[in-house]
């Protein structure tokens, strides 16, 4: 009988009786058991959820800084030096923002690389006597605005058709997406041959209609229209793909409820389709705007930068045109990056969305 209390005491200890010094009387020991001997792991376990998320994103931020921001910073540093056309070193001493001043005032040597009598006031974005960076800037902005607008409208129409259920839809998808698979150089050569006098029927047809001149690829206004049409022909499919993804994510039951409520097709589009597809639409427009602002390959393979100068054309000609004005080229490149960054900021500021809606 004397052994029974001892057995009871042992039972109390195992069950965590507070009166017998069990585990239940020392909760801090459970935390101590979870800790490891590594102070780094212990520090990570004490982080908040937001801090831990940023810690996980740190490698991606470092990689982005290395790939994107470091070349941009180096380009800016190069733009602050003087062009050195002689000697082994392509860059001279520090000149500050003189290269940017020369570009904006038309005193940069890159302006004379593109001066051509064919660039007359008949071209809607170019006039003689205007600093050439402004000419290239207006050409690039005009191309971006017009191409993105028409590609969005056409791409939305294509996506809306592909979102319907009809026989032969897969073949229509192939026909719409096929232009996007064509490489830029091949695309440029197609339109170059199409509007080359004596080779393609496009030049003769447009001249017969009174739209183009005898040599449209050498005329700035005609070449601008040709390049614009070529870009719309190819990139509308890209817009259609992204918009189609947004359309197919819309809950179909919403349309059934709207039909029962007596909503017209326009009301269903305005109140259901457009608000729910708008986030995907804005992302597609943002990507296409950035791509259009960097246009070069299509221009060079179709009409050439001498007919339709863009900001990227200025950079390429300054770097590889044989004049060795690397500092000026870096200034134009950095200015182009600033313009693209400003456009992205406008998108982010004016098209902020919460739960798919604008505010």
Coordinates of C-alpha atoms in Angstrom, one line a residue:
X1 CA 0.0 0.0 0.0
X2 CA 2.9 2.3 0.7
X3 CA 3.9 2.1 -3.0
X4 CA 0.6 3.4 -4.3
X5 CA 1.4 7.1 -3.6
X6 CA 4.7 6.7 -5.4
X7 CA 2.9 5.3 -8.4
X8 CA 0.5 8.1 -8.2
X9 CA 3.3 10.6 -8.1
X10 CA 4.8 9.1 -11.1
X11 CA 1.5 9.3 -12.9
X12 CA 1.2 12.9 -12.0
X13 CA 4.6 13.6 -13.5
X14 CA 3.8 11.9 -16.8
X15 CA 0.5 13.7 -17.2
X16 CA 2.0 17.0 -16.6
X17 CA 0.5 17.7 -13.2
X18 CA 1.5 21.3 -12.2
X19 CA 2.2 20.1 -8.7
X20 CA 4.8 17.7 -9.7
X21 CA 7.0 19.7 -12.1
X22 CA 5.7 18.2 -15.3
X23 CA 5.9 19.6 -18.8
X24 CA 2.7 21.5 -18.4
X25 CA 4.3 23.7 -15.7
X26 CA 7.1 24.8 -18.1
X27 CA 5.7 25.9 -21.5
X28 CA 8.9 27.7 -22.4
X29 CA 10.6 24.3 -22.8
X30 CA 8.4 23.5 -25.8
X31 CA 9.7 26.7 -27.6
X32 CA 13.3 25.8 -26.6
X33 CA 12.8 22.3 -28.1
X34 CA 11.7 23.9 -31.4
X35 CA 14.8 26.1 -31.7
X36 CA 17.9 24.8 -33.4
X37 CA 21.5 25.6 -32.8
X38 CA 21.7 27.7 -36.0
X39 CA 21.1 31.4 -35.1
X40 CA 20.3 32.2 -38.8
X41 CA 17.4 29.8 -38.8
X42 CA 16.2 31.1 -35.4
X43 CA 16.3 34.6 -36.8
X44 CA 14.3 33.7 -39.9
X45 CA 11.7 32.0 -37.7
X46 CA 11.1 35.2 -35.8
X47 CA 10.5 37.3 -38.9
X48 CA 7.0 38.5 -39.7
X49 CA 5.2 37.2 -42.8
X50 CA 5.9 40.3 -44.8
X51 CA 9.6 40.4 -43.9
X52 CA 9.9 36.7 -44.7
X53 CA 8.2 37.3 -48.1
X54 CA 10.7 40.1 -48.9
X55 CA 13.5 37.8 -47.8
X56 CA 12.4 35.2 -50.3
X57 CA 12.2 37.8 -53.0
X58 CA 15.7 39.1 -52.3
X59 CA 17.4 36.8 -54.8
X60 CA 15.0 37.8 -57.6
X61 CA 15.6 41.5 -56.7
X62 CA 19.3 41.0 -56.8
X63 CA 19.1 39.3 -60.2
X64 CA 16.9 42.0 -61.6
X65 CA 19.3 44.6 -60.4
X66 CA 22.2 42.8 -62.0
X67 CA 20.5 42.3 -65.3
X68 CA 18.4 45.4 -65.7
X69 CA 19.5 48.2 -63.5
X70 CA 23.3 47.8 -63.7
X71 CA 23.4 48.2 -67.6
X72 CA 21.1 51.2 -67.2
X73 CA 23.4 52.8 -64.7
X74 CA 26.4 52.1 -66.8
X75 CA 24.7 53.7 -69.8
X76 CA 23.9 56.8 -67.8
X77 CA 27.6 57.0 -66.7
X78 CA 28.7 56.7 -70.3
X79 CA 26.3 59.5 -71.4
X80 CA 28.1 61.9 -69.0
X81 CA 31.4 61.7 -70.9
X82 CA 32.6 63.2 -74.1
X83 CA 32.6 61.5 -77.5
X84 CA 36.1 60.6 -78.5
X85 CA 36.3 60.0 -82.3
X86 CA 40.1 59.5 -82.3
X87 CA 42.3 57.3 -80.2
X88 CA 41.8 53.9 -78.6
X89 CA 39.4 55.1 -75.9
X90 CA 35.9 55.6 -77.4
X91 CA 35.0 57.9 -74.5
X92 CA 36.5 61.2 -73.4
X93 CA 36.4 63.2 -70.2
X94 CA 33.5 64.1 -68.0
X95 CA 31.1 66.7 -69.6
X96 CA 28.0 66.3 -67.4
X97 CA 24.7 66.8 -69.2
X98 CA 26.2 68.5 -72.2
X99 CA 25.3 65.5 -74.4
X100 CA 21.6 65.7 -73.4
X101 CA 21.6 69.5 -74.0
X102 CA 23.1 68.9 -77.5
X103 CA 20.4 66.3 -78.3
X104 CA 17.5 68.4 -77.2
X105 CA 18.8 71.5 -79.0
X106 CA 19.7 69.7 -82.2
X107 CA 23.4 70.3 -81.9
X108 CA 24.3 66.6 -81.5
X109 CA 26.2 65.1 -84.4
X110 CA 23.6 62.3 -84.8
X111 CA 21.2 64.8 -86.2
X112 CA 23.2 65.1 -89.4
X113 CA 23.1 61.3 -89.9
X114 CA 19.4 61.4 -90.8
X115 CA 19.0 64.8 -92.4
X116 CA 17.4 64.1 -95.8
X117 CA 15.4 66.3 -98.1
X118 CA 12.8 63.6 -98.3
X119 CA 12.0 64.3 -94.6
X120 CA 9.8 67.3 -95.5
X121 CA 6.9 68.9 -93.8
X122 CA 4.5 66.6 -95.7
X123 CA 5.4 63.9 -93.1
X124 CA 3.0 64.4 -90.2
X125 CA 5.5 64.0 -87.4
X126 CA 8.7 65.6 -89.0
X127 CA 9.5 69.1 -90.1
X128 CA 12.8 70.4 -91.2
X129 CA 14.5 72.6 -88.6
X130 CA 13.2 70.7 -85.7
X131 CA 15.9 69.0 -83.5
X132 CA 16.2 65.4 -84.8
X133 CA 15.7 63.8 -81.4
X134 CA 12.3 65.5 -81.3
X135 CA 11.6 64.1 -84.8
X136 CA 12.5 60.6 -83.7
X137 CA 10.5 61.1 -80.5
X138 CA 7.4 62.2 -82.3
X139 CA 7.7 59.3 -84.8
X140 CA 8.1 56.8 -82.1
X141 CA 5.3 58.1 -80.0
X142 CA 3.0 58.4 -83.0
X143 CA 3.8 54.8 -84.0
X144 CA 3.2 53.5 -80.5
X145 CA -0.1 55.3 -80.0
X146 CA -1.6 54.4 -83.3
X147 CA -0.3 50.8 -83.4
X148 CA -1.4 50.0 -79.8
X149 CA -4.9 51.6 -80.4
X150 CA -5.6 49.6 -83.6
X151 CA -4.1 46.4 -82.3
X152 CA -6.2 46.6 -79.1
X153 CA -9.4 47.2 -81.1
X154 CA -8.6 44.4 -83.7
X155 CA -7.3 42.1 -81.0
X156 CA -10.4 42.5 -78.9
X157 CA -12.6 41.7 -81.8
X158 CA -10.5 38.6 -82.7
X159 CA -10.6 37.4 -79.1
X160 CA -14.3 38.0 -78.8
X161 CA -14.8 35.8 -82.0
X162 CA -12.5 33.1 -80.7
X163 CA -14.3 33.1 -77.4
X164 CA -17.6 32.0 -79.1
X165 CA -18.4 28.3 -79.6
X166 CA -18.7 27.6 -83.4
X167 CA -17.6 24.9 -85.8
X168 CA -14.0 25.2 -87.1
X169 CA -12.9 27.5 -84.3
X170 CA -9.5 25.8 -84.0
X171 CA -8.7 26.7 -87.6
X172 CA -9.7 30.3 -87.1
X173 CA -7.4 30.4 -84.1
X174 CA -4.5 29.1 -86.2
X175 CA -5.2 31.7 -88.9
X176 CA -5.3 34.6 -86.3
X177 CA -2.2 33.4 -84.4
X178 CA -0.1 32.6 -87.4
X179 CA 1.2 36.2 -88.1
X180 CA 2.5 36.4 -84.5
X181 CA 4.8 33.4 -85.3
X182 CA 6.4 35.1 -88.2
X183 CA 9.9 36.5 -87.3
X184 CA 10.4 40.3 -87.5
X185 CA 12.9 40.1 -90.3
X186 CA 10.7 37.8 -92.4
X187 CA 7.7 40.1 -91.6
X188 CA 9.8 43.2 -92.8
X189 CA 10.9 41.4 -96.0
X190 CA 7.3 40.5 -96.8
X191 CA 6.1 44.1 -96.7
X192 CA 9.3 45.3 -98.4
X193 CA 8.7 43.0 -101.4
X194 CA 5.0 43.8 -101.3
X195 CA 5.5 47.5 -101.7
X196 CA 8.7 47.4 -103.8
X197 CA 8.0 49.0 -107.2
X198 CA 8.1 46.5 -110.0
X199 CA 8.1 43.5 -107.6
X200 CA 5.0 43.6 -105.4
X201 CA 1.5 44.5 -106.3
X202 CA 1.0 46.7 -103.3
X203 CA 2.9 49.6 -104.7
X204 CA 1.0 49.6 -108.0
X205 CA -2.3 49.1 -106.3
X206 CA -1.9 51.9 -103.8
X207 CA -0.5 54.2 -106.5
X208 CA -3.5 53.4 -108.7
X209 CA -5.8 54.3 -105.8
X210 CA -3.9 57.6 -105.3
X211 CA -2.9 56.7 -101.7
X212 CA 0.9 56.2 -102.2
X213 CA 3.5 57.7 -104.4
X214 CA 5.6 55.8 -107.0
X215 CA 8.2 54.7 -104.4
X216 CA 6.4 54.4 -101.1
X217 CA 9.3 52.9 -99.2
X218 CA 11.4 56.0 -99.9
X219 CA 8.7 58.4 -98.8
X220 CA 8.6 59.0 -95.1
X221 CA 4.8 59.3 -94.8
X222 CA 4.1 56.3 -97.0
X223 CA 6.7 54.2 -95.3
X224 CA 5.3 55.1 -91.9
X225 CA 1.9 53.8 -92.9
X226 CA 3.4 50.6 -94.3
X227 CA 5.3 49.9 -91.2
X228 CA 2.3 50.7 -89.1
X229 CA 0.1 48.3 -91.0
X230 CA 2.8 45.6 -90.9
X231 CA 3.0 45.9 -87.1
X232 CA -0.7 45.8 -86.7
X233 CA -0.9 42.7 -88.9
X234 CA 1.5 40.8 -86.7
X235 CA 0.9 42.1 -83.1
X236 CA -2.9 42.1 -83.1
X237 CA -2.6 38.4 -82.6
X238 CA -0.6 39.0 -79.4
X239 CA -3.3 41.2 -78.1
X240 CA -6.0 38.7 -79.1
X241 CA -4.2 35.9 -77.1
X242 CA -4.0 37.9 -73.9
X243 CA -7.5 39.3 -74.2
X244 CA -8.8 35.8 -75.0
X245 CA -7.3 34.5 -71.7
X246 CA -9.2 37.2 -69.9
X247 CA -12.4 36.4 -71.7
X248 CA -12.3 32.7 -70.9
X249 CA -11.8 33.4 -67.2
X250 CA -15.2 35.2 -67.0
X251 CA -17.9 33.1 -65.2
X252 CA -20.5 32.2 -67.8
X253 CA -23.3 32.1 -65.3
X254 CA -23.1 35.9 -65.1
X255 CA -24.2 36.1 -68.7
X256 CA -27.1 33.7 -68.0
X257 CA -28.3 35.9 -65.1
X258 CA -28.0 39.0 -67.2
X259 CA -30.1 37.4 -70.0
X260 CA -32.8 36.5 -67.5
X261 CA -32.7 40.1 -66.2
X262 CA -33.3 41.3 -69.7
X263 CA -29.9 42.9 -70.4
X264 CA -29.1 43.6 -74.0
X265 CA -25.8 42.4 -75.6
X266 CA -24.3 45.8 -75.3
X267 CA -25.3 46.0 -71.6
X268 CA -23.8 42.5 -71.0
X269 CA -20.6 43.7 -72.7
X270 CA -20.4 47.0 -70.8
X271 CA -21.4 45.7 -67.4
X272 CA -19.8 42.2 -67.4
X273 CA -17.2 41.6 -70.1
X274 CA -15.3 44.8 -70.2
X275 CA -14.8 45.3 -66.4
X276 CA -13.7 41.7 -65.9
X277 CA -11.4 41.7 -68.9
X278 CA -10.0 45.1 -68.2
X279 CA -7.0 43.9 -66.1
X280 CA -5.8 41.6 -68.8
X281 CA -6.5 44.2 -71.5
X282 CA -4.4 46.8 -69.6
X283 CA -1.5 44.4 -69.2
X284 CA -1.6 43.6 -72.9
X285 CA -1.6 47.3 -73.8
X286 CA 1.3 47.9 -71.4
X287 CA 3.4 45.2 -73.0
X288 CA 2.6 46.3 -76.5
X289 CA 3.4 50.0 -75.7
X290 CA 6.8 49.1 -74.4
X291 CA 7.5 47.0 -77.4
X292 CA 6.3 49.7 -79.8
X293 CA 8.5 52.3 -78.2
X294 CA 11.5 50.0 -78.9
X295 CA 10.7 49.4 -82.6
X296 CA 13.7 49.0 -84.8
X297 CA 13.9 45.6 -86.6
X298 CA 10.6 46.2 -88.5
X299 CA 11.7 49.6 -89.6
X300 CA 15.2 48.6 -90.7
X301 CA 14.0 45.5 -92.6
X302 CA 11.1 47.3 -94.3
X303 CA 12.0 50.9 -95.2
X304 CA 15.1 51.7 -93.3
X305 CA 15.8 54.3 -90.6
X306 CA 16.5 57.0 -93.1
X307 CA 12.8 57.0 -94.1
X308 CA 11.2 56.4 -90.7
X309 CA 13.6 57.3 -87.9
X310 CA 12.8 56.1 -84.4
X311 CA 14.6 56.5 -81.1
X312 CA 16.2 53.1 -81.4
X313 CA 17.3 54.0 -84.8
X314 CA 19.2 56.9 -83.4
X315 CA 21.0 54.7 -80.9
X316 CA 21.9 52.0 -83.4
X317 CA 23.2 54.5 -86.0
X318 CA 25.2 56.4 -83.4
X319 CA 26.8 53.2 -82.1
X320 CA 27.4 51.4 -85.4
X321 CA 27.2 54.1 -88.0
X322 CA 31.0 54.6 -88.2
X323 CA 31.1 57.9 -86.3
X324 CA 32.1 56.5 -82.9
X325 CA 29.8 58.8 -80.9
X326 CA 29.2 56.3 -78.1
X327 CA 28.6 58.9 -75.4
X328 CA 25.8 60.5 -77.5
X329 CA 24.4 57.1 -78.3
X330 CA 24.3 56.3 -74.6
X331 CA 22.5 59.6 -73.9
X332 CA 19.9 58.8 -76.5
X333 CA 19.5 55.3 -75.1
X334 CA 19.1 56.5 -71.5
X335 CA 16.6 59.2 -72.7
X336 CA 14.6 56.5 -74.5
X337 CA 14.6 54.4 -71.3
X338 CA 13.3 57.5 -69.3
X339 CA 10.5 58.0 -71.8
X340 CA 9.5 54.3 -71.6
X341 CA 9.6 54.5 -67.8
X342 CA 7.4 57.6 -67.8
X343 CA 4.9 55.7 -70.0
X344 CA 4.9 52.8 -67.6
X345 CA 4.4 55.2 -64.7
X346 CA 1.3 56.6 -66.5
X347 CA -0.1 53.2 -66.9
X348 CA 0.5 52.3 -63.3
X349 CA -0.9 55.6 -62.0
X350 CA -4.0 55.9 -64.1
X351 CA -4.9 52.2 -64.5
X352 CA -4.5 51.0 -61.0
X353 CA -7.1 48.3 -60.3
X354 CA -8.5 46.6 -57.2
X355 CA -10.4 43.3 -57.7
X356 CA -10.5 43.9 -61.4
X357 CA -12.0 47.4 -61.2
X358 CA -10.5 50.9 -61.7
X359 CA -10.5 53.6 -59.1

